[in-house]
CSV table of C-alpha atoms in Angstrom, one decimal:
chain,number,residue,atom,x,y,z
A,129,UNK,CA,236.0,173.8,-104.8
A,130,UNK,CA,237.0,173.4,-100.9
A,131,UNK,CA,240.2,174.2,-99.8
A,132,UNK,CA,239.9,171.1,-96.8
A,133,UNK,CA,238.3,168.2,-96.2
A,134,UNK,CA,237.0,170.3,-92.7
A,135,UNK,CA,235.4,172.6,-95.2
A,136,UNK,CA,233.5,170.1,-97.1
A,137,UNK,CA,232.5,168.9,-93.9
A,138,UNK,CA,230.9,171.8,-92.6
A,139,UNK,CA,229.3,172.5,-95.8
A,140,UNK,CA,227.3,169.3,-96.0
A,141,UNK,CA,226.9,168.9,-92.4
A,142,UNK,CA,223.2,169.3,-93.0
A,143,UNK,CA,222.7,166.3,-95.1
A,144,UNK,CA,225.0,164.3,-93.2
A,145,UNK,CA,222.5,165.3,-90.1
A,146,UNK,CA,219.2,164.4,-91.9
A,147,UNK,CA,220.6,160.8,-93.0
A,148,UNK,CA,222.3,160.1,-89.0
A,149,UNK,CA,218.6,161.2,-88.2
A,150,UNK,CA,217.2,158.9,-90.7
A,151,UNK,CA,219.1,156.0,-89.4
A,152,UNK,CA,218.7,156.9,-85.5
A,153,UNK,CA,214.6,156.4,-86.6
A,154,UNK,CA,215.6,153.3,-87.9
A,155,UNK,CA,217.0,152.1,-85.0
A,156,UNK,CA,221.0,152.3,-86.1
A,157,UNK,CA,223.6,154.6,-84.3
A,158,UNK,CA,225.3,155.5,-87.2
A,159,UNK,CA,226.9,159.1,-86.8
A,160,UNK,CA,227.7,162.4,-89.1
A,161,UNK,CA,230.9,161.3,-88.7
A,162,UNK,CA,230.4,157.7,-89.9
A,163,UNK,CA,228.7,158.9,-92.7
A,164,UNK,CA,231.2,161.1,-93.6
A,165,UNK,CA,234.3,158.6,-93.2
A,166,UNK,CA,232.3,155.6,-95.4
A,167,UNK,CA,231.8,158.1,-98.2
A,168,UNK,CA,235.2,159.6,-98.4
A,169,UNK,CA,236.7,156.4,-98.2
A,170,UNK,CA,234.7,154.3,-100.5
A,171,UNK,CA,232.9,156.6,-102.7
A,172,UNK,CA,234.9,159.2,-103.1
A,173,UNK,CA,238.4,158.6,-102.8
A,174,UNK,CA,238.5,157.9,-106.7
A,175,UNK,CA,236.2,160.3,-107.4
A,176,UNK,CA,237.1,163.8,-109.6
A,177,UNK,CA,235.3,166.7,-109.8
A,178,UNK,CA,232.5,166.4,-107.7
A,179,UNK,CA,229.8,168.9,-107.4
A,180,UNK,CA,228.1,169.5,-104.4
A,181,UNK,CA,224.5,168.2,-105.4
A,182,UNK,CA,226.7,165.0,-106.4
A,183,UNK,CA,228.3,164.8,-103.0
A,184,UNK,CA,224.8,165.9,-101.0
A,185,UNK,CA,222.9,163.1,-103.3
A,186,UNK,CA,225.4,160.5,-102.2
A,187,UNK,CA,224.4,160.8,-98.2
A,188,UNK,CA,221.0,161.3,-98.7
A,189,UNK,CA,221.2,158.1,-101.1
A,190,UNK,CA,223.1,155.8,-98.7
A,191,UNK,CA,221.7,152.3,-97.9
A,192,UNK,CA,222.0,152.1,-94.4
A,193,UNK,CA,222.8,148.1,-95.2
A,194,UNK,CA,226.5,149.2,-96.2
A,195,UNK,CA,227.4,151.3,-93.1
A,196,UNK,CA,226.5,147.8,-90.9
């Protein structure tokens, strides 16, 4: 599906800047970056197979509580 993890990232970099947007109204500093490091460490490391509306649906999804 993507040949890097670099790839991936530029590829959902739009979701990843609508959720850090999300959070930044909320009053959190939580970056693209941090997004992108929670997810691919706790969501989906184990994960196989992943689409990209699974992977998109994950950030927009993400509880802000869990990245505190």
């Amino acid at each position: 599906m993507f040949s890097s993890l670099d790839e991936l990232k530029e590829r959902i970099m739009p979701a990843l800047c609508k959720r850090s947007d999300d959070f930044k109204t909320l009053g959190f500093n939580i970056t693209e970056e941090d997004i992108f490091i929670y997810l691919k460490n706790n969501k989906w490391m184990h994960s196989k197979d992943l689409s990209l509306n699974e992977i998109v649906n994950d950030i927009l999804k993400l509880d802000v509580n869990v990245m505190r």
